[in-house]
Amino acid sequence: MAKQRFLVRFWGVRGSYPTTGAHTLRHGGNTSCVEVQVGRGEGHTLILDAGSGIIRLGETLMAQSQKRRDSYKEHADYAVHEVERESKLDVSLFITHGHGDHLIGFPFFAPLFDPHTNLRVFGPQLADQSIEQVVTQLMSPPYFPVDVRSLPSQRTFHTIDDEQCISWDDAGTKSREPFVTMLPHAMKREEVCVAAKFTQSHPLDGAVIYRIEYAGRCVVYATDVEWQHGCEDAFIEFVRGADVLIHDAQYTTTDYERMKRGFGHSTIEMAVEAAHIGHVGQLILFHHEPVYDDDQLDRMEAAAREQFAHTRSAYEGMEIDLLV
């Protein structure tokens, strides 16, 4: 039987805008993008947000897809249509909200330009616009020279609702298409489930928090949240018991109190509070302030560890295997 996988990989960890320079080399300067490889065998490729980090991820996925195609072609017993079907790049992208740092990389996502790609895009309705309308405006003239509607990849767009679950059943089925249910959802052991929870703690239209579960393990992606008066009860229930909580921790308390209150981002103290109350296994500090250098992020990680021992600061290339 094929091996189970649940691997989280970070491609962009900054907030607000990309930043470059020697002072960012250890953590990286790309904006939000996290890859999750989950399921049995080749499993499912899930992507959280399309910040500038998705550009390099897209190039990597294309190289892997081409390698699979070449491998299948070496087998004489495979017909051409079987090679095309088995080597197709199947990706599901989950958008938290429509701000530029979470979408800036989408037009440069290489699989969009490949006919072997099947891409599903999930995201909330924003300012009375569907996620398809938001993305289409981003990737069409006059903002971009190529219209996303003219690309050779296969794309579908899905406006996600609060407490909705997008699931794949890996037990005895070859279907790559997910099914939709609502919370509370009784999961099967072989099921991959992505649950969505809306929060209004980020201006102006809020953001979506995603909880991914598989094989009894769980990771929660909670970026662009701010808890001015303590964590929301509904948020704590949503993250409770997660093995890994990826949480916005953009500011030091000093910067937050001086000029950043109400911007929709957290301090390390807010992230630590969520980890403690939610009884999570590991806290990952994320959505780093772009003006902070590596040394500053190291100091914030150390301060957070004094309050919650199992804390790490996210960096590009970081991997977490939830099934080890």
mmCIF file of C-alpha atoms in Angstrom:
data_model
loop_
_atom_site.group_PDB
_atom_site.id
_atom_site.type_symbol
_atom_site.label_atom_id
_atom_site.label_comp_id
_atom_site.label_asym_id
_atom_site.label_seq_id
_atom_site.Cartn_x
_atom_site.Cartn_y
_atom_site.Cartn_z
ATOM 1 C CA MET A 1 0.000 0.000 0.000
ATOM 2 C CA ALA A 2 1.249 3.502 -0.858
ATOM 3 C CA LYS A 3 2.763 5.573 1.944
ATOM 4 C CA GLN A 4 0.817 8.363 3.654
ATOM 5 C CA ARG A 5 2.190 11.913 3.552
ATOM 6 C CA PHE A 6 1.483 15.112 5.463
ATOM 7 C CA LEU A 7 4.297 17.549 4.722
ATOM 8 C CA VAL A 8 4.178 21.332 5.202
ATOM 9 C CA ARG A 9 6.738 23.424 3.307
ATOM 10 C CA PHE A 10 7.217 27.215 3.496
ATOM 11 C CA TRP A 11 7.896 29.234 0.332
ATOM 12 C CA GLY A 12 7.053 32.751 1.550
ATOM 13 C CA VAL A 13 6.921 33.937 5.177
ATOM 14 C CA ARG A 14 6.855 37.749 5.019
ATOM 15 C CA GLY A 15 3.893 40.079 5.306
ATOM 16 C CA SER A 16 2.891 43.307 3.543
ATOM 17 C CA TYR A 17 5.486 43.296 0.722
ATOM 18 C CA PRO A 18 8.510 41.308 -0.469
ATOM 19 C CA THR A 19 11.886 42.384 0.839
ATOM 20 C CA THR A 20 15.422 41.528 -0.241
ATOM 21 C CA GLY A 21 18.952 41.977 1.017
ATOM 22 C CA ALA A 22 21.630 40.332 3.116
ATOM 23 C CA HIS A 23 19.571 41.011 6.259
ATOM 24 C CA THR A 24 16.819 38.604 5.074
ATOM 25 C CA LEU A 25 18.914 35.642 3.912
ATOM 26 C CA ARG A 26 18.085 33.241 6.737
ATOM 27 C CA HIS A 27 14.314 33.792 6.884
ATOM 28 C CA GLY A 28 13.710 34.910 3.313
ATOM 29 C CA GLY A 29 11.893 37.885 1.846
ATOM 30 C CA ASN A 30 8.954 36.440 -0.121
ATOM 31 C CA THR A 31 5.365 36.975 0.966
ATOM 32 C CA SER A 32 2.899 34.366 2.164
ATOM 33 C CA CYS A 33 2.844 30.970 0.501
ATOM 34 C CA VAL A 34 2.760 27.531 2.162
ATOM 35 C CA GLU A 35 2.689 24.183 0.363
ATOM 36 C CA VAL A 36 1.019 21.121 1.885
ATOM 37 C CA GLN A 37 1.606 17.675 0.374
ATOM 38 C CA VAL A 38 -0.996 15.405 1.938
ATOM 39 C CA GLY A 39 -2.629 12.040 1.325
ATOM 40 C CA ARG A 40 -1.629 8.551 0.266
ATOM 41 C CA GLY A 41 0.857 8.003 -2.551
ATOM 42 C CA GLU A 42 1.225 11.122 -4.659
ATOM 43 C CA GLY A 43 -1.597 12.555 -2.564
ATOM 44 C CA HIS A 44 -2.820 16.100 -3.001
ATOM 45 C CA THR A 45 -0.956 19.355 -3.566
ATOM 46 C CA LEU A 46 -2.541 22.123 -1.495
ATOM 47 C CA ILE A 47 -1.256 25.697 -1.505
ATOM 48 C CA LEU A 48 -2.097 28.316 1.096
ATOM 49 C CA ASP A 49 -2.014 31.820 -0.402
ATOM 50 C CA ALA A 50 -0.347 33.110 -3.554
ATOM 51 C CA GLY A 51 2.167 35.652 -2.296
ATOM 52 C CA SER A 52 5.479 36.067 -4.095
ATOM 53 C CA GLY A 53 6.646 32.736 -2.646
ATOM 54 C CA ILE A 54 4.337 30.873 -5.036
ATOM 55 C CA ILE A 55 6.545 31.842 -7.992
ATOM 56 C CA ARG A 56 9.429 29.560 -7.004
ATOM 57 C CA LEU A 57 6.974 26.903 -5.846
ATOM 58 C CA GLY A 58 5.358 26.950 -9.292
ATOM 59 C CA GLU A 59 8.724 26.434 -10.992
ATOM 60 C CA THR A 60 9.428 23.480 -8.698
ATOM 61 C CA LEU A 61 6.030 21.880 -9.354
ATOM 62 C CA MET A 62 6.557 22.241 -13.104
ATOM 63 C CA ALA A 63 9.926 20.512 -12.918
ATOM 64 C CA GLN A 64 8.419 17.669 -10.882
ATOM 65 C CA SER A 65 5.519 17.340 -13.312
ATOM 66 C CA GLN A 66 7.856 17.144 -16.312
ATOM 67 C CA LYS A 67 9.956 14.524 -14.550
ATOM 68 C CA ARG A 68 6.839 12.397 -13.960
ATOM 69 C CA ARG A 69 5.833 12.700 -17.619
ATOM 70 C CA ASP A 70 9.279 11.629 -18.764
ATOM 71 C CA SER A 71 9.172 8.678 -16.379
ATOM 72 C CA TYR A 72 5.781 7.495 -17.636
ATOM 73 C CA LYS A 73 6.893 7.804 -21.275
ATOM 74 C CA GLU A 74 9.663 5.293 -20.622
ATOM 75 C CA HIS A 75 7.034 2.597 -20.024
ATOM 76 C CA ALA A 76 6.055 1.085 -23.364
ATOM 77 C CA ASP A 77 2.780 -0.233 -21.952
ATOM 78 C CA TYR A 78 1.478 3.276 -21.299
ATOM 79 C CA ALA A 79 -0.684 4.810 -24.031
ATOM 80 C CA VAL A 80 -0.329 8.529 -24.732
ATOM 81 C CA HIS A 81 -3.649 9.393 -23.084
ATOM 82 C CA GLU A 82 -2.636 7.420 -19.977
ATOM 83 C CA VAL A 83 0.629 9.356 -19.720
ATOM 84 C CA GLU A 84 -1.283 12.626 -19.954
ATOM 85 C CA ARG A 85 -3.815 11.580 -17.313
ATOM 86 C CA GLU A 86 -1.366 10.083 -14.817
ATOM 87 C CA SER A 87 1.160 12.927 -15.064
ATOM 88 C CA LYS A 88 -1.307 15.826 -14.856
ATOM 89 C CA LEU A 89 -0.435 18.437 -12.227
ATOM 90 C CA ASP A 90 -3.418 18.703 -9.897
ATOM 91 C CA VAL A 91 -3.340 21.662 -7.471
ATOM 92 C CA SER A 92 -5.789 23.272 -5.028
ATOM 93 C CA LEU A 93 -5.031 26.865 -3.999
ATOM 94 C CA PHE A 94 -6.668 28.319 -0.875
ATOM 95 C CA ILE A 95 -6.715 32.129 -0.609
ATOM 96 C CA THR A 96 -7.218 33.760 2.800
ATOM 97 C CA HIS A 97 -8.155 37.252 1.526
ATOM 98 C CA GLY A 98 -7.550 39.633 -1.339
ATOM 99 C CA HIS A 99 -4.679 41.830 -0.178
ATOM 100 C CA GLY A 100 -1.745 42.155 -2.539
ATOM 101 C CA ASP A 101 0.849 40.349 -0.436
ATOM 102 C CA HIS A 102 -1.289 37.191 -0.619
ATOM 103 C CA LEU A 103 -1.998 37.374 -4.366
ATOM 104 C CA ILE A 104 1.004 39.116 -5.919
ATOM 105 C CA GLY A 105 2.597 35.881 -7.135
ATOM 106 C CA PHE A 106 -0.491 34.423 -8.817
ATOM 107 C CA PRO A 107 0.113 35.878 -12.321
ATOM 108 C CA PHE A 108 3.622 34.391 -12.277
ATOM 109 C CA PHE A 109 2.585 30.898 -11.160
ATOM 110 C CA ALA A 110 4.119 28.822 -13.974
ATOM 111 C CA PRO A 111 1.575 25.927 -13.928
ATOM 112 C CA LEU A 112 -1.106 28.385 -15.070
ATOM 113 C CA PHE A 113 0.591 28.464 -18.465
ATOM 114 C CA ASP A 114 0.766 24.667 -18.875
ATOM 115 C CA PRO A 115 -2.051 22.606 -20.454
ATOM 116 C CA HIS A 116 -1.173 19.704 -18.132
ATOM 117 C CA THR A 117 -2.332 21.683 -15.077
ATOM 118 C CA ASN A 118 -5.663 21.355 -13.302
ATOM 119 C CA LEU A 119 -5.996 24.196 -10.768
ATOM 120 C CA ARG A 120 -8.801 24.775 -8.269
ATOM 121 C CA VAL A 121 -8.883 28.157 -6.549
ATOM 122 C CA PHE A 122 -10.818 28.513 -3.294
ATOM 123 C CA GLY A 123 -11.385 31.798 -1.506
ATOM 124 C CA PRO A 124 -13.931 34.070 0.167
ATOM 125 C CA GLN A 125 -16.274 36.589 -1.397
ATOM 126 C CA LEU A 126 -14.574 39.975 -1.112
ATOM 127 C CA ALA A 127 -16.367 43.330 -1.346
ATOM 128 C CA ASP A 128 -19.306 41.631 -3.103
ATOM 129 C CA GLN A 129 -16.972 39.967 -5.598
ATOM 130 C CA SER A 130 -16.363 36.260 -6.008
ATOM 131 C CA ILE A 131 -12.824 34.926 -5.770
ATOM 132 C CA GLU A 132 -12.948 34.365 -9.531
ATOM 133 C CA GLN A 133 -13.740 38.037 -10.147
ATOM 134 C CA VAL A 134 -10.944 39.155 -7.813
ATOM 135 C CA VAL A 135 -8.330 36.938 -9.456
ATOM 136 C CA THR A 136 -9.490 37.731 -12.994
ATOM 137 C CA GLN A 137 -9.136 41.463 -12.389
ATOM 138 C CA LEU A 138 -5.646 40.903 -11.008
ATOM 139 C CA MET A 139 -4.550 38.901 -14.042
ATOM 140 C CA SER A 140 -5.984 40.740 -17.017
ATOM 141 C CA PRO A 141 -5.327 44.046 -18.819
ATOM 142 C CA PRO A 142 -4.589 46.765 -17.903
ATOM 143 C CA TYR A 143 -2.955 45.311 -14.781
ATOM 144 C CA PHE A 144 -1.348 42.333 -16.514
ATOM 145 C CA PRO A 145 -0.632 41.727 -20.213
ATOM 146 C CA VAL A 146 -1.986 38.156 -20.243
ATOM 147 C CA ASP A 147 -5.622 37.411 -19.456
ATOM 148 C CA VAL A 148 -6.021 34.428 -17.139
ATOM 149 C CA ARG A 149 -9.098 33.366 -19.122
ATOM 150 C CA SER A 150 -6.928 32.732 -22.196
ATOM 151 C CA LEU A 151 -4.445 30.376 -20.537
ATOM 152 C CA PRO A 152 -4.188 26.677 -21.523
ATOM 153 C CA SER A 153 -4.446 25.277 -17.980
ATOM 154 C CA GLN A 154 -7.767 23.991 -16.650
ATOM 155 C CA ARG A 155 -9.058 26.211 -13.840
ATOM 156 C CA THR A 156 -12.100 26.264 -11.597
ATOM 157 C CA PHE A 157 -12.957 28.887 -8.977
ATOM 158 C CA HIS A 158 -14.922 28.216 -5.807
ATOM 159 C CA THR A 159 -16.220 30.848 -3.399
ATOM 160 C CA ILE A 160 -15.849 29.280 0.031
ATOM 161 C CA ASP A 161 -18.297 29.761 2.908
ATOM 162 C CA ASP A 162 -17.732 30.004 6.639
ATOM 163 C CA GLU A 163 -17.373 26.580 8.323
ATOM 164 C CA GLN A 164 -17.235 24.804 4.988
ATOM 165 C CA CYS A 165 -15.105 21.663 4.524
ATOM 166 C CA ILE A 166 -13.370 20.752 1.274
ATOM 167 C CA SER A 167 -12.523 17.044 1.435
ATOM 168 C CA TRP A 168 -10.910 14.255 -0.552
ATOM 169 C CA ASP A 169 -11.525 10.582 0.281
ATOM 170 C CA ASP A 170 -8.335 8.641 -0.466
ATOM 171 C CA ALA A 171 -9.798 5.236 0.401
ATOM 172 C CA GLY A 172 -10.410 3.126 -2.693
ATOM 173 C CA THR A 173 -11.059 5.956 -5.161
ATOM 174 C CA LYS A 174 -9.068 7.483 -8.000
ATOM 175 C CA SER A 175 -11.154 10.640 -8.102
ATOM 176 C CA ARG A 176 -9.146 13.841 -7.730
ATOM 177 C CA GLU A 177 -12.222 15.985 -7.203
ATOM 178 C CA PRO A 178 -13.138 17.073 -3.667
ATOM 179 C CA PHE A 179 -16.563 17.035 -2.068
ATOM 180 C CA VAL A 180 -18.051 19.793 0.098
ATOM 181 C CA THR A 181 -19.660 19.479 3.539
ATOM 182 C CA MET A 182 -20.249 21.785 6.498
ATOM 183 C CA LEU A 183 -18.885 21.717 10.041
ATOM 184 C CA PRO A 184 -19.212 19.712 12.196
ATOM 185 C CA HIS A 185 -17.900 17.030 9.858
ATOM 186 C CA ALA A 186 -17.219 13.414 10.870
ATOM 187 C CA MET A 187 -13.924 12.589 9.177
ATOM 188 C CA LYS A 188 -12.868 9.210 7.862
ATOM 189 C CA ARG A 189 -9.338 7.995 8.553
ATOM 190 C CA GLU A 190 -8.321 8.199 4.885
ATOM 191 C CA GLU A 191 -9.904 11.589 4.331
ATOM 192 C CA VAL A 192 -8.099 14.864 3.661
ATOM 193 C CA CYS A 193 -10.180 17.768 4.965
ATOM 194 C CA VAL A 194 -9.647 21.525 4.621
ATOM 195 C CA ALA A 195 -12.037 23.452 6.874
ATOM 196 C CA ALA A 196 -12.572 27.218 6.621
ATOM 197 C CA LYS A 197 -13.327 29.666 9.423
ATOM 198 C CA PHE A 198 -13.952 33.375 8.789
ATOM 199 C CA THR A 199 -12.694 36.116 11.076
ATOM 200 C CA GLN A 200 -13.353 39.858 10.889
ATOM 201 C CA SER A 201 -10.165 40.679 12.790
ATOM 202 C CA HIS A 202 -8.418 41.859 9.604
ATOM 203 C CA PRO A 203 -9.587 45.049 7.828
ATOM 204 C CA LEU A 204 -11.726 45.526 5.859
ATOM 205 C CA ASP A 205 -13.279 42.268 4.686
ATOM 206 C CA GLY A 206 -11.713 39.871 7.174
ATOM 207 C CA ALA A 207 -9.756 36.733 6.310
ATOM 208 C CA VAL A 208 -10.193 32.975 6.218
ATOM 209 C CA ILE A 209 -8.389 30.645 8.612
ATOM 210 C CA TYR A 210 -7.787 27.147 7.242
ATOM 211 C CA ARG A 211 -7.543 23.882 9.207
ATOM 212 C CA ILE A 212 -6.132 20.878 7.326
ATOM 213 C CA GLU A 213 -6.623 17.408 8.819
ATOM 214 C CA TYR A 214 -5.408 14.003 7.718
ATOM 215 C CA ALA A 215 -4.552 10.687 9.403
ATOM 216 C CA GLY A 216 -5.299 12.028 12.863
ATOM 217 C CA ARG A 217 -2.982 15.054 12.424
ATOM 218 C CA CYS A 218 -3.794 18.716 11.938
ATOM 219 C CA VAL A 219 -2.222 22.017 10.873
ATOM 220 C CA VAL A 220 -3.972 25.411 11.167
ATOM 221 C CA TYR A 221 -3.026 28.397 8.997
ATOM 222 C CA ALA A 222 -4.034 31.630 10.749
ATOM 223 C CA THR A 223 -2.402 34.603 9.097
ATOM 224 C CA ASP A 224 -3.636 38.221 9.083
ATOM 225 C CA VAL A 225 -5.439 38.066 12.417
ATOM 226 C CA GLU A 226 -5.359 40.513 15.323
ATOM 227 C CA TRP A 227 -6.628 39.879 18.838
ATOM 228 C CA GLN A 228 -6.863 43.355 20.428
ATOM 229 C CA HIS A 229 -9.127 42.090 23.213
ATOM 230 C CA GLY A 230 -8.029 38.461 23.426
ATOM 231 C CA CYS A 231 -8.621 35.571 21.047
ATOM 232 C CA GLU A 232 -12.137 35.022 19.745
ATOM 233 C CA ASP A 233 -13.844 31.996 21.288
ATOM 234 C CA ALA A 234 -14.781 30.659 17.862
ATOM 235 C CA PHE A 235 -11.147 30.912 16.753
ATOM 236 C CA ILE A 236 -9.900 29.000 19.787
ATOM 237 C CA GLU A 237 -12.410 26.217 19.173
ATOM 238 C CA PHE A 238 -11.287 26.051 15.556
ATOM 239 C CA VAL A 239 -7.582 25.698 16.378
ATOM 240 C CA ARG A 240 -8.000 23.545 19.474
ATOM 241 C CA GLY A 241 -5.706 20.548 19.592
ATOM 242 C CA ALA A 242 -3.864 21.322 16.346
ATOM 243 C CA ASP A 243 -0.451 19.683 16.019
ATOM 244 C CA VAL A 244 0.864 22.826 14.297
ATOM 245 C CA LEU A 245 -0.486 26.384 14.469
ATOM 246 C CA ILE A 246 0.934 28.781 11.869
ATOM 247 C CA HIS A 247 0.028 32.169 13.338
ATOM 248 C CA ASP A 248 0.547 35.788 12.321
ATOM 249 C CA ALA A 249 3.215 37.388 14.537
ATOM 250 C CA GLN A 250 4.173 40.441 12.511
ATOM 251 C CA TYR A 251 4.991 42.987 15.212
ATOM 252 C CA THR A 252 6.905 43.487 18.401
ATOM 253 C CA THR A 253 4.679 44.789 21.191
ATOM 254 C CA THR A 254 6.523 48.129 21.070
ATOM 255 C CA ASP A 255 5.829 48.667 17.367
ATOM 256 C CA TYR A 256 2.270 47.447 17.731
ATOM 257 C CA GLU A 257 1.435 49.855 20.543
ATOM 258 C CA ARG A 258 3.214 52.769 18.928
ATOM 259 C CA MET A 259 1.724 52.703 15.431
ATOM 260 C CA LYS A 260 0.325 49.338 14.282
ATOM 261 C CA ARG A 261 -2.760 48.747 16.415
ATOM 262 C CA GLY A 262 -5.786 48.025 14.222
ATOM 263 C CA PHE A 263 -3.708 46.999 11.183
ATOM 264 C CA GLY A 264 -5.040 43.425 11.418
ATOM 265 C CA HIS A 265 -1.822 41.722 12.519
ATOM 266 C CA SER A 266 -0.594 40.106 15.717
ATOM 267 C CA THR A 267 2.260 40.355 18.178
ATOM 268 C CA ILE A 268 4.144 37.314 19.412
ATOM 269 C CA GLU A 269 2.175 37.589 22.672
ATOM 270 C CA MET A 270 -1.110 37.234 20.773
ATOM 271 C CA ALA A 271 0.220 34.194 18.918
ATOM 272 C CA VAL A 272 1.478 32.624 22.157
ATOM 273 C CA GLU A 273 -1.882 33.207 23.857
ATOM 274 C CA ALA A 274 -3.640 31.403 21.004
ATOM 275 C CA ALA A 275 -1.186 28.488 21.263
ATOM 276 C CA HIS A 276 -1.671 28.153 25.016
ATOM 277 C CA ILE A 277 -5.458 28.438 25.092
ATOM 278 C CA GLY A 278 -5.858 26.252 22.005
ATOM 279 C CA HIS A 279 -3.584 23.528 23.439
ATOM 280 C CA VAL A 280 -1.613 23.212 20.201
ATOM 281 C CA GLY A 281 1.502 21.113 19.829
ATOM 282 C CA GLN A 282 3.757 23.576 18.010
ATOM 283 C CA LEU A 283 3.562 27.298 17.236
ATOM 284 C CA ILE A 284 5.050 28.717 14.026
ATOM 285 C CA LEU A 285 5.529 32.511 13.943
ATOM 286 C CA PHE A 286 4.580 33.773 10.475
ATOM 287 C CA HIS A 287 3.885 36.850 8.300
ATOM 288 C CA HIS A 288 7.065 38.581 9.414
ATOM 289 C CA GLU A 289 7.323 42.368 9.292
ATOM 290 C CA PRO A 290 9.369 43.178 6.139
ATOM 291 C CA VAL A 291 11.554 45.801 7.859
ATOM 292 C CA TYR A 292 12.699 43.323 10.534
ATOM 293 C CA ASP A 293 16.044 41.662 9.817
ATOM 294 C CA ASP A 294 16.987 38.083 10.647
ATOM 295 C CA ASP A 295 18.446 39.039 14.018
ATOM 296 C CA GLN A 296 15.219 40.766 15.054
ATOM 297 C CA LEU A 297 13.181 37.706 14.067
ATOM 298 C CA ASP A 298 15.563 35.519 16.074
ATOM 299 C CA ARG A 299 14.986 37.706 19.129
ATOM 300 C CA MET A 300 11.222 37.467 18.682
ATOM 301 C CA GLU A 301 11.467 33.682 18.388
ATOM 302 C CA ALA A 302 13.522 33.499 21.587
ATOM 303 C CA ALA A 303 11.050 35.719 23.441
ATOM 304 C CA ALA A 304 8.132 33.589 22.277
ATOM 305 C CA ARG A 305 9.903 30.387 23.344
ATOM 306 C CA GLU A 306 10.165 31.719 26.879
ATOM 307 C CA GLN A 307 6.356 31.813 26.909
ATOM 308 C CA PHE A 308 5.615 28.740 24.753
ATOM 309 C CA ALA A 309 8.528 26.325 24.475
ATOM 310 C CA HIS A 310 7.527 24.642 21.210
ATOM 311 C CA THR A 311 7.827 27.784 19.082
ATOM 312 C CA ARG A 312 9.700 28.274 15.814
ATOM 313 C CA SER A 313 10.025 31.217 13.467
ATOM 314 C CA ALA A 314 9.030 30.355 9.888
ATOM 315 C CA TYR A 315 11.680 30.619 7.191
ATOM 316 C CA GLU A 316 11.740 29.839 3.477
ATOM 317 C CA GLY A 317 12.529 26.182 2.874
ATOM 318 C CA MET A 318 11.353 25.125 6.344
ATOM 319 C CA GLU A 319 9.582 21.741 6.362
ATOM 320 C CA ILE A 320 7.355 20.081 8.951
ATOM 321 C CA ASP A 321 6.459 16.410 8.549
ATOM 322 C CA LEU A 322 3.366 15.754 10.647
ATOM 323 C CA LEU A 323 3.564 11.978 10.253
ATOM 324 C CA VAL A 324 7.097 11.538 11.669
#
